[in-house]
Short mmCIF file of C-alpha atoms in Angstrom, two decimals:
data_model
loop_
_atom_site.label_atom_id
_atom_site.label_comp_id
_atom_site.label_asym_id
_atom_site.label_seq_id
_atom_site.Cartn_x
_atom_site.Cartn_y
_atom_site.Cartn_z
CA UNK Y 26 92.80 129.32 110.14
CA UNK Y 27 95.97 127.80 108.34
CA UNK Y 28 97.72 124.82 109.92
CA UNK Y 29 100.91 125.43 111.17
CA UNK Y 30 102.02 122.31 109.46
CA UNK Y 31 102.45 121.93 105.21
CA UNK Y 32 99.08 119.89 104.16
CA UNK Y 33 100.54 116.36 102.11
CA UNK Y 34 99.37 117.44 98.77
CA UNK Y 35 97.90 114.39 96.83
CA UNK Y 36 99.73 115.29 93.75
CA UNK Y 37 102.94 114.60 95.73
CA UNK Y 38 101.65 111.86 97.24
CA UNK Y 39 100.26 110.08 93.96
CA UNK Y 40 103.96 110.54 92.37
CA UNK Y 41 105.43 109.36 95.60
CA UNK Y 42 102.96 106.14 95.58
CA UNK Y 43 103.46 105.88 91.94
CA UNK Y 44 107.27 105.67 91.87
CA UNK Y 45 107.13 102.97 95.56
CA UNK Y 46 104.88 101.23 93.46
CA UNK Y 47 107.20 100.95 90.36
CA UNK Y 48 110.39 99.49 92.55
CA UNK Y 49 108.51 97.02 94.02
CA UNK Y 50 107.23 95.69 90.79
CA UNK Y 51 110.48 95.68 89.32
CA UNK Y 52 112.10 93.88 92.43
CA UNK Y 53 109.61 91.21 92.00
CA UNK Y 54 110.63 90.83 88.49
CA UNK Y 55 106.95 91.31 87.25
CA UNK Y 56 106.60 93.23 83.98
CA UNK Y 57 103.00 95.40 84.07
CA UNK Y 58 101.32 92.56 81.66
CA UNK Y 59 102.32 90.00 84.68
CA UNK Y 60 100.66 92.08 87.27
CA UNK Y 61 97.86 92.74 85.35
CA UNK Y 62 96.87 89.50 84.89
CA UNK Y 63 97.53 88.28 88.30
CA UNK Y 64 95.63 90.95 90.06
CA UNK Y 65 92.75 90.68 87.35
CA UNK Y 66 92.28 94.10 86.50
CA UNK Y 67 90.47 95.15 83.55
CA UNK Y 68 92.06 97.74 81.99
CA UNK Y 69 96.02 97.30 80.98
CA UNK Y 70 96.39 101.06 81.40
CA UNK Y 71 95.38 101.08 85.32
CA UNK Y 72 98.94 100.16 86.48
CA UNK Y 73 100.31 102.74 84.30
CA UNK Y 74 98.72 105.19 85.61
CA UNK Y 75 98.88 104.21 88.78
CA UNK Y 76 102.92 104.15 88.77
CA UNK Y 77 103.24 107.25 86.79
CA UNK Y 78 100.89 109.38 89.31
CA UNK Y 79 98.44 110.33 86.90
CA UNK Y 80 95.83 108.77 88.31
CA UNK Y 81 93.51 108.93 91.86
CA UNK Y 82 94.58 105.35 93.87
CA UNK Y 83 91.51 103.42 95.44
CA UNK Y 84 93.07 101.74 98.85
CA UNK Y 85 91.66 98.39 97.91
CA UNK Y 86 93.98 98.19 94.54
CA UNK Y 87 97.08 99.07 96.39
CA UNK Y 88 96.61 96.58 99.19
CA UNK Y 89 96.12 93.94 95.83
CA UNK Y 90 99.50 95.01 94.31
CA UNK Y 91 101.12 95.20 97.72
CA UNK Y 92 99.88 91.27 98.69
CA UNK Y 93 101.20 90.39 95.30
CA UNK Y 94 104.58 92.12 96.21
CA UNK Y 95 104.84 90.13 98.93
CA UNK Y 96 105.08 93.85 101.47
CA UNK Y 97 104.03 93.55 104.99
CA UNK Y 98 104.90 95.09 108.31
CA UNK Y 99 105.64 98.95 108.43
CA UNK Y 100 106.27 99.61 104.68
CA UNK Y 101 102.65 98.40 104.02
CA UNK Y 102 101.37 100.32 106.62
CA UNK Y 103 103.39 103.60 104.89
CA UNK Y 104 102.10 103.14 101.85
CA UNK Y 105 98.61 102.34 102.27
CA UNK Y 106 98.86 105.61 104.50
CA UNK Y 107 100.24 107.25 101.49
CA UNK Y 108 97.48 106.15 99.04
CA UNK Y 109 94.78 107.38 101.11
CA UNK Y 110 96.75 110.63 101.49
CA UNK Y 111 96.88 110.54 97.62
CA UNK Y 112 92.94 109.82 97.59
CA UNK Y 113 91.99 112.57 100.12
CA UNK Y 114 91.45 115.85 97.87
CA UNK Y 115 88.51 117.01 99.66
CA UNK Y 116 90.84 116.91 103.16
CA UNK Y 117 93.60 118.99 101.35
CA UNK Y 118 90.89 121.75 99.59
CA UNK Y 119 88.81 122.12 103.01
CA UNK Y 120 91.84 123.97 103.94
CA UNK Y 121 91.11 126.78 101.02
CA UNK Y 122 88.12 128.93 101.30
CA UNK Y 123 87.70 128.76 97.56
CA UNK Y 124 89.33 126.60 94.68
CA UNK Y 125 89.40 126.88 90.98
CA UNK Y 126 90.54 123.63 89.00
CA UNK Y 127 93.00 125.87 87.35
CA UNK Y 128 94.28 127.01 90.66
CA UNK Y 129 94.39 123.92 92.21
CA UNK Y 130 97.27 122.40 90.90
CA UNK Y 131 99.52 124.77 91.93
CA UNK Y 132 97.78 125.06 95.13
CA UNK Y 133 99.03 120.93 95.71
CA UNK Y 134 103.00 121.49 94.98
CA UNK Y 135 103.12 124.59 97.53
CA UNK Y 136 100.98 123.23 99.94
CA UNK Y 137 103.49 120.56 100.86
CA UNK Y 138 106.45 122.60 100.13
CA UNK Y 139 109.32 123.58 102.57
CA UNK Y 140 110.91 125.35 100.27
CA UNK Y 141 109.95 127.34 96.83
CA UNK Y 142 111.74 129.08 94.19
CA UNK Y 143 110.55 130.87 91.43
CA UNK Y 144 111.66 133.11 88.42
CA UNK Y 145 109.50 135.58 87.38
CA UNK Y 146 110.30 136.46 83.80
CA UNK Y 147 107.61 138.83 82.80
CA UNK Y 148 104.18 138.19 85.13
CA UNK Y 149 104.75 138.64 88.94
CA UNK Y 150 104.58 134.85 90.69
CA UNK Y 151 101.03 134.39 92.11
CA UNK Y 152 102.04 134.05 95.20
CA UNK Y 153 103.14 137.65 95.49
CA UNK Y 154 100.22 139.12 93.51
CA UNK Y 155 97.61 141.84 94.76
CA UNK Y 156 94.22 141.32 94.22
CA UNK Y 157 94.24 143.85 92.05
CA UNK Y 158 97.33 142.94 90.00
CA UNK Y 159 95.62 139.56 89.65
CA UNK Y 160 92.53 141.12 88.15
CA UNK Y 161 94.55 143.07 85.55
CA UNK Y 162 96.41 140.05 84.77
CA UNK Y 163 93.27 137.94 84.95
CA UNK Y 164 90.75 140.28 82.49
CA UNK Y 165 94.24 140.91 80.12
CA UNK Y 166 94.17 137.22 79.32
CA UNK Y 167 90.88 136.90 78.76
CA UNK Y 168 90.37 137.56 74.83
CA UNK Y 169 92.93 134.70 74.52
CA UNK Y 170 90.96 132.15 76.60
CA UNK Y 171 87.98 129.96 75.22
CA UNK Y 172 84.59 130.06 75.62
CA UNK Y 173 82.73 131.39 79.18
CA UNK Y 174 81.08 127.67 79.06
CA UNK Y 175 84.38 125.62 78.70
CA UNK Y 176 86.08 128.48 81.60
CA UNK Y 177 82.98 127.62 83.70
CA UNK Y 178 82.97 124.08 83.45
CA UNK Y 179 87.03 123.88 84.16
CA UNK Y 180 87.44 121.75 80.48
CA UNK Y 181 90.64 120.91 79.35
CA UNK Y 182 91.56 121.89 76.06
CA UNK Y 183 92.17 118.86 74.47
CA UNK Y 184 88.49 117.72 76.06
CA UNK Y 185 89.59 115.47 78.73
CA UNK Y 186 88.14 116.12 82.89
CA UNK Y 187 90.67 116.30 84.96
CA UNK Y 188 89.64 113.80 88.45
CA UNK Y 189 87.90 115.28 91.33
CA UNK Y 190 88.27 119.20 89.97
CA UNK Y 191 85.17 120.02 93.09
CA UNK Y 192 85.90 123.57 94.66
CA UNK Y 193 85.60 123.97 98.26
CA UNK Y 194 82.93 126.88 100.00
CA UNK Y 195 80.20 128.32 97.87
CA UNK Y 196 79.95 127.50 94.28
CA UNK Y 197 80.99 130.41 92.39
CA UNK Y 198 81.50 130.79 88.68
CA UNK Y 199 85.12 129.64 87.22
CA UNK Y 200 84.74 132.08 84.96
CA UNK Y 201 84.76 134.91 87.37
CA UNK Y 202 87.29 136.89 88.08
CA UNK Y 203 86.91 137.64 91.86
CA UNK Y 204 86.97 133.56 91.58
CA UNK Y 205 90.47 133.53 90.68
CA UNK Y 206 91.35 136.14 92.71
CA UNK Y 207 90.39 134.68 95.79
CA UNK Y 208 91.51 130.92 94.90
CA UNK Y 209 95.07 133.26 94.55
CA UNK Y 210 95.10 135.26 97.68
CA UNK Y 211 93.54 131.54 99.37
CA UNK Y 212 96.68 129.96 98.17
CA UNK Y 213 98.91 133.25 99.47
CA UNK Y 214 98.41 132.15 103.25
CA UNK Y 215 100.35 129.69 103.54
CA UNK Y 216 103.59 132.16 103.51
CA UNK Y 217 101.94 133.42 106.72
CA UNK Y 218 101.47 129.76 108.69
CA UNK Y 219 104.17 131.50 111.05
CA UNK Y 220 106.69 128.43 111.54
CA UNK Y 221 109.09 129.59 109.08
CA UNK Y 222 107.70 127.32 106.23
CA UNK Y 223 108.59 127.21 103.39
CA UNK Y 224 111.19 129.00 102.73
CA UNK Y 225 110.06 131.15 99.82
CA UNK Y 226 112.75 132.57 97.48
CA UNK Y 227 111.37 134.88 94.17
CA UNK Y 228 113.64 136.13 91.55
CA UNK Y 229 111.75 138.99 89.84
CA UNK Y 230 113.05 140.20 86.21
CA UNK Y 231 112.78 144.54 86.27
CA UNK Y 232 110.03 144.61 83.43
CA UNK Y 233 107.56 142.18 85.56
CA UNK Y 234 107.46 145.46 87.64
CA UNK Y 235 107.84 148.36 85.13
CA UNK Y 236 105.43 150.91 84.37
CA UNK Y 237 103.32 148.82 81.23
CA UNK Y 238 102.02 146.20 83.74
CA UNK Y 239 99.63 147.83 84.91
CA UNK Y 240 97.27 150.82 85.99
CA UNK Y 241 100.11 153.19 87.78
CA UNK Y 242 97.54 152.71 90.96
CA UNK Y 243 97.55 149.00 91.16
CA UNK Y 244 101.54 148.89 90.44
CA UNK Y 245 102.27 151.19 93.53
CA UNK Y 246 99.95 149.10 95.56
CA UNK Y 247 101.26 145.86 94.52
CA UNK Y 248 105.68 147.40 94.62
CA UNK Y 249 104.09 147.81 98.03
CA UNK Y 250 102.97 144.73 98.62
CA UNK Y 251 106.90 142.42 97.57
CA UNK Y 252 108.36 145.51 99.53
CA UNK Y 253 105.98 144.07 102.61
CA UNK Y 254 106.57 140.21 101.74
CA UNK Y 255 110.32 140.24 101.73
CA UNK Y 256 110.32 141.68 105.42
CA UNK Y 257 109.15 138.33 106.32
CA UNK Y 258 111.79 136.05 108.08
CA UNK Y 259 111.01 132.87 105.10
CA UNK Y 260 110.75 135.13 102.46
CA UNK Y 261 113.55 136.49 99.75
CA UNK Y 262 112.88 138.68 96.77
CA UNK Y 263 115.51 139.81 94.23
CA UNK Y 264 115.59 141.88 91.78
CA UNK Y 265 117.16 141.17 88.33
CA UNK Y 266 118.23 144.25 86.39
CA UNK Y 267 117.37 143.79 82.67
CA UNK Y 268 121.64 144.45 81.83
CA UNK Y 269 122.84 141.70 84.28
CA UNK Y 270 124.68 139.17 82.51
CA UNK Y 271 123.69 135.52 83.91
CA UNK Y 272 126.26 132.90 83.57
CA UNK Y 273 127.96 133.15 80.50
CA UNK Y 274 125.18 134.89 78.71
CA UNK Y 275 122.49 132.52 79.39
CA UNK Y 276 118.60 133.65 78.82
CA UNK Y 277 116.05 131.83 80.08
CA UNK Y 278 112.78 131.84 77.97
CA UNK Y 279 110.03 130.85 80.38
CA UNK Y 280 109.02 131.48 83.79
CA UNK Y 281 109.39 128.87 86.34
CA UNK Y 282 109.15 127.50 89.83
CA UNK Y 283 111.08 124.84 91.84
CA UNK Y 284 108.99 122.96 95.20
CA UNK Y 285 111.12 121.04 97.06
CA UNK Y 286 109.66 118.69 99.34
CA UNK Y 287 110.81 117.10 102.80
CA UNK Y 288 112.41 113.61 102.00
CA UNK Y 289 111.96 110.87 100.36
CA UNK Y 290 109.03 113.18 98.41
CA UNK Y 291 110.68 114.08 95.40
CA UNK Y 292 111.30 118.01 93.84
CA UNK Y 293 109.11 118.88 91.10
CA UNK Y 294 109.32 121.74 88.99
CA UNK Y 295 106.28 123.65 86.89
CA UNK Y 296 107.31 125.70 84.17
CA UNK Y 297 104.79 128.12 82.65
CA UNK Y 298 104.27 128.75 79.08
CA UNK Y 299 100.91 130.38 77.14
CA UNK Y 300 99.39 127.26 75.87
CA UNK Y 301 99.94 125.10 78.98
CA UNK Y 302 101.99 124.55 82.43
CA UNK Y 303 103.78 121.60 82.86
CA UNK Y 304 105.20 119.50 85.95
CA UNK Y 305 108.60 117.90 85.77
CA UNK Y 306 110.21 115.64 88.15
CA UNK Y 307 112.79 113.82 86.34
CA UNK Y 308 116.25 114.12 88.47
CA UNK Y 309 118.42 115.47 85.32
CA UNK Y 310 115.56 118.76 84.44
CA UNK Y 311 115.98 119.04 88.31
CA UNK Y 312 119.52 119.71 88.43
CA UNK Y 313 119.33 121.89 85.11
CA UNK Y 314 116.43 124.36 86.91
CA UNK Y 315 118.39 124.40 90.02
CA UNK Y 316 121.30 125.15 88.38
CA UNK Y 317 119.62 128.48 86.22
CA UNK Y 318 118.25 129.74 89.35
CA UNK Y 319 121.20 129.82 91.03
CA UNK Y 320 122.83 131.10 88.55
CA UNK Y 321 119.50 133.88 88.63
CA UNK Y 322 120.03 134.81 92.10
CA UNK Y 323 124.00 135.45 91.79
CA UNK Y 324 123.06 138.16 88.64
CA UNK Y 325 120.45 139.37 90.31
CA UNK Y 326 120.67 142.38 92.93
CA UNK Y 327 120.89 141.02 96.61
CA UNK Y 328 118.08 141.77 99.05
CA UNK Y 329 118.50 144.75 100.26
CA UNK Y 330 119.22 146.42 97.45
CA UNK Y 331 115.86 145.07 95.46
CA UNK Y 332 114.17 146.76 98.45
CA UNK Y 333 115.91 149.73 97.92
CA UNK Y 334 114.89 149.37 93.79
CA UNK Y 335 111.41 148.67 95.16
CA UNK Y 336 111.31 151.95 97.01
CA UNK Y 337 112.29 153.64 94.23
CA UNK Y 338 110.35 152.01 91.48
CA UNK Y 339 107.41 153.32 93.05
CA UNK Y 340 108.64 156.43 92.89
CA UNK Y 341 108.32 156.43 89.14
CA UNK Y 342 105.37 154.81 89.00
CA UNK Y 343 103.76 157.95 91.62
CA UNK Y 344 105.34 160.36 88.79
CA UNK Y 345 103.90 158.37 86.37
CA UNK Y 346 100.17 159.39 87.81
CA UNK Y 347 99.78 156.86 90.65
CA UNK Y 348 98.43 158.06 94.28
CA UNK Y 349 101.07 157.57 97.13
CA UNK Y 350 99.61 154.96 98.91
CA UNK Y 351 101.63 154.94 101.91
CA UNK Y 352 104.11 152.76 103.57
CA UNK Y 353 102.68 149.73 104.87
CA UNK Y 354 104.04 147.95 107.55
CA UNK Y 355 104.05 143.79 107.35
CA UNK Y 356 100.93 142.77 109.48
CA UNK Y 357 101.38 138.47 109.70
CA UNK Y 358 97.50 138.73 109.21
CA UNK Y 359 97.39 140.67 106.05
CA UNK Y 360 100.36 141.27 104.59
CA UNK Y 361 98.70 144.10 102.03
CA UNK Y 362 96.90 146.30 104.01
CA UNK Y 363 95.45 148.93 101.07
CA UNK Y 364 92.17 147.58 99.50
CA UNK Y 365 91.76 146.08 96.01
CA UNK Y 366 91.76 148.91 93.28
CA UNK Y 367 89.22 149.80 90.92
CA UNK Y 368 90.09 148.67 87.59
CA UNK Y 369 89.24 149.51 84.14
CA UNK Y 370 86.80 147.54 82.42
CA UNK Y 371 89.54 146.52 79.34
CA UNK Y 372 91.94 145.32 82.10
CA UNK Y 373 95.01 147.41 81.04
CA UNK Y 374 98.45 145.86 79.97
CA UNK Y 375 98.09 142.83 77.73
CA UNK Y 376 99.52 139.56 79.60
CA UNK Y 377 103.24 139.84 78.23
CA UNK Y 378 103.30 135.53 79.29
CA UNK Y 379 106.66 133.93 77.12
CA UNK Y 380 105.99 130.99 75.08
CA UNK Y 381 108.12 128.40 74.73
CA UNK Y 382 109.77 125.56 76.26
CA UNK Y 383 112.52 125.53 78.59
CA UNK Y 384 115.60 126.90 77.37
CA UNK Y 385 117.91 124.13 78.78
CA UNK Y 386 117.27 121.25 76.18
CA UNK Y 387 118.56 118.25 77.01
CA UNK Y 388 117.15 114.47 76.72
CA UNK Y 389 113.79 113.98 75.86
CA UNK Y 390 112.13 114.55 79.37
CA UNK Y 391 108.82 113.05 80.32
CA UNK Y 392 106.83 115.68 82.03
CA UNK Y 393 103.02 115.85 83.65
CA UNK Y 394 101.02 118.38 81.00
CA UNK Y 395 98.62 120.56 82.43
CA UNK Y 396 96.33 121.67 79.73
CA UNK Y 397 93.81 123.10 80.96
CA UNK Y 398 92.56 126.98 79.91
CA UNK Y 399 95.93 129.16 80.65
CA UNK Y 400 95.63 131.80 83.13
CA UNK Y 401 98.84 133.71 84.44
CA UNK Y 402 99.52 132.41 87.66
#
């Protein structure tokens, strides 16, 4: 069973150690060479990664940089709290049935998350997906992906191993499909904890539901499915009609998605492209993503009225050869009631992901790369 409470994510809290540990050093007036020395690490490169999150913190090197800081008394205490929070992956994935590495990091921004927003430009967030839908999207993808042994062993592309990338529950293939799907729908539940959390906002552009996305079946089911969600109390879909002008004309290229976090745990943002995902957190790319989707949701139809498209989207796609499934009514146990289509063997549409980086281009921004083997989340 899901807690009723978000899980602290140990991304989140590795940036959230990483940036603590950064102020105190620089209110010590210690430059990283200093520290290095004085603590008698190794490698120069530790404390860098270290501060910058990138890295898994051992308790014992925190408590070092923390005595050389001079920090006692309750802010120790909260950070060496924080670092074993940042430590503890298997506590945080023994709350999934299954994992995928590729799945995972997504898995760590929304599990701490009170409140998500996300664009979806031309692939329906994963969130939201059917397993069905997922399949298509999944087996679509596939002749772009590398080889079965590189899927199966989680490699990144550029041939570095991520840390600790261990699944939870029986050891399945990576390469799988039904994998994926269930590390998806595993990540799904936590829209249906019950306490209201997060708050889950989607905007969803017209041809990420249209009739070339898939099998005229698996569309119906899924319409079905974001017709079911947004009768939830934390959940909000909108539809964006493909003539709605947004701001003065803006376009954005790329999908995206915005986790805000209970303070002091900073926002984040991933933004998806084909080659790679990447995480942001720098305060300026903040603002700029929170302004576009904003800016999203006011040219965008309201809720009720992307209910009412909904409804009649699946209309077409029932013209368009699909079988009525049925109305469905929101269950808070399974939120898609109809079971997971057959599909054909070539996976229908082709994955229709946008390439390219983030249309508002600003200062050089430093961002966390993901790149491991792209699937559409």
């Amino acid at each position: 069973m899901q807690p009723e409470q978000p899980i602290p994510s140990p991304t989140l809290r590795r940036r959230r150690l990483g940036s603590e540990l950064r102020r105190l050093r620089e209110s010590a007036g210690l430059t990283g060479e200093q520290v290095i020395e004085r603590v008698n690490w190794a490698s120069a490169s530790k404390l860098s990664r270290l501060e910058n999150g990138r890295s898994r913190p051992g308790v014992g090197d925190v408590m070092d940089l923390l005595d050389l800081y001079g920090v006692t008394g309750d802010e120790r205490d909260e950070l060496v709290a924080i670092a074993r929070d940042a430590g503890n992956t298997r506590a945080f994935l023994s709350a999934y049935k299954v994992m995928t590495s590729r799945q995972r990091a997504y898995a760590e921004l929304e599990a701490g998350s009170i409140a998500i927003q996300e664009y979806g430009a031309v692939i329906i967030p994963g969130l939201l997906q059917t397993p069905a839908y997922a399949k298509v999207r999944i087996l679509a993808a596939r002749p772009l992906g590398g080889t079965a042994e590189q899927q199966a062993a989680g490699t990144k592309t550029n041939g570095a191993k991520s840390a600790g990338q261990k699944s939870t529950g029986p050891k399945r293939n990576a390469d799988d499909p039904d994998t994926e799907v269930a590390a998806r729908q595993s990540r799904q539940s936590m829209l249906l904890r019950g306490n209201g959390l997060p708050r889950y906002t989607a905007v969803l552009e017209e041809s990420a539901l249209g009739l070339r996305c898939g099998p005229p079946d698996v569309m119906v089911e899924q319409l079905q499915h974001l017709r079911n969600m947004a009768a939830l109390a934390n959940v909000t879909l909108r539809v964006l009609p493909p003539n709605a002008t947004i701001a003065s004309w803006f376009l954005s290229e790329t999908a995206f998605s915005i986790y805000h976090f209970a303070d002091p745990d900073p926002s984040a943002v991933a933004i998806e492209t084909l080659a790679a995902d990447f995480i942001v957190n720098e305060a300026p790319a903040l603002q700029r993503y929170g302004q576009v989707f904003d800016w999203l949701c006011e040219a965008a139809r309201d809720p009720a009225e992307s209910i009412d498209w909904l409804t009649e989207e699946i209309g077409r796609h029932v013209a368009a050869g699909a079988t009525e499934l049925g109305t469905v009514h929101p269950d808070p146990e399974s939120p898609t009631t109809p079971a997971p289509l057959s599909l054909p063997a070539t996976g229908g549409a082709g994955p229709g992901r946008p390439a390219g980086p983030p249309t508002q281009r600003g200062p050089q921004e430093q961002a966390t790369r993901r790149t491991e083997q792209a699937t559409p989340d």
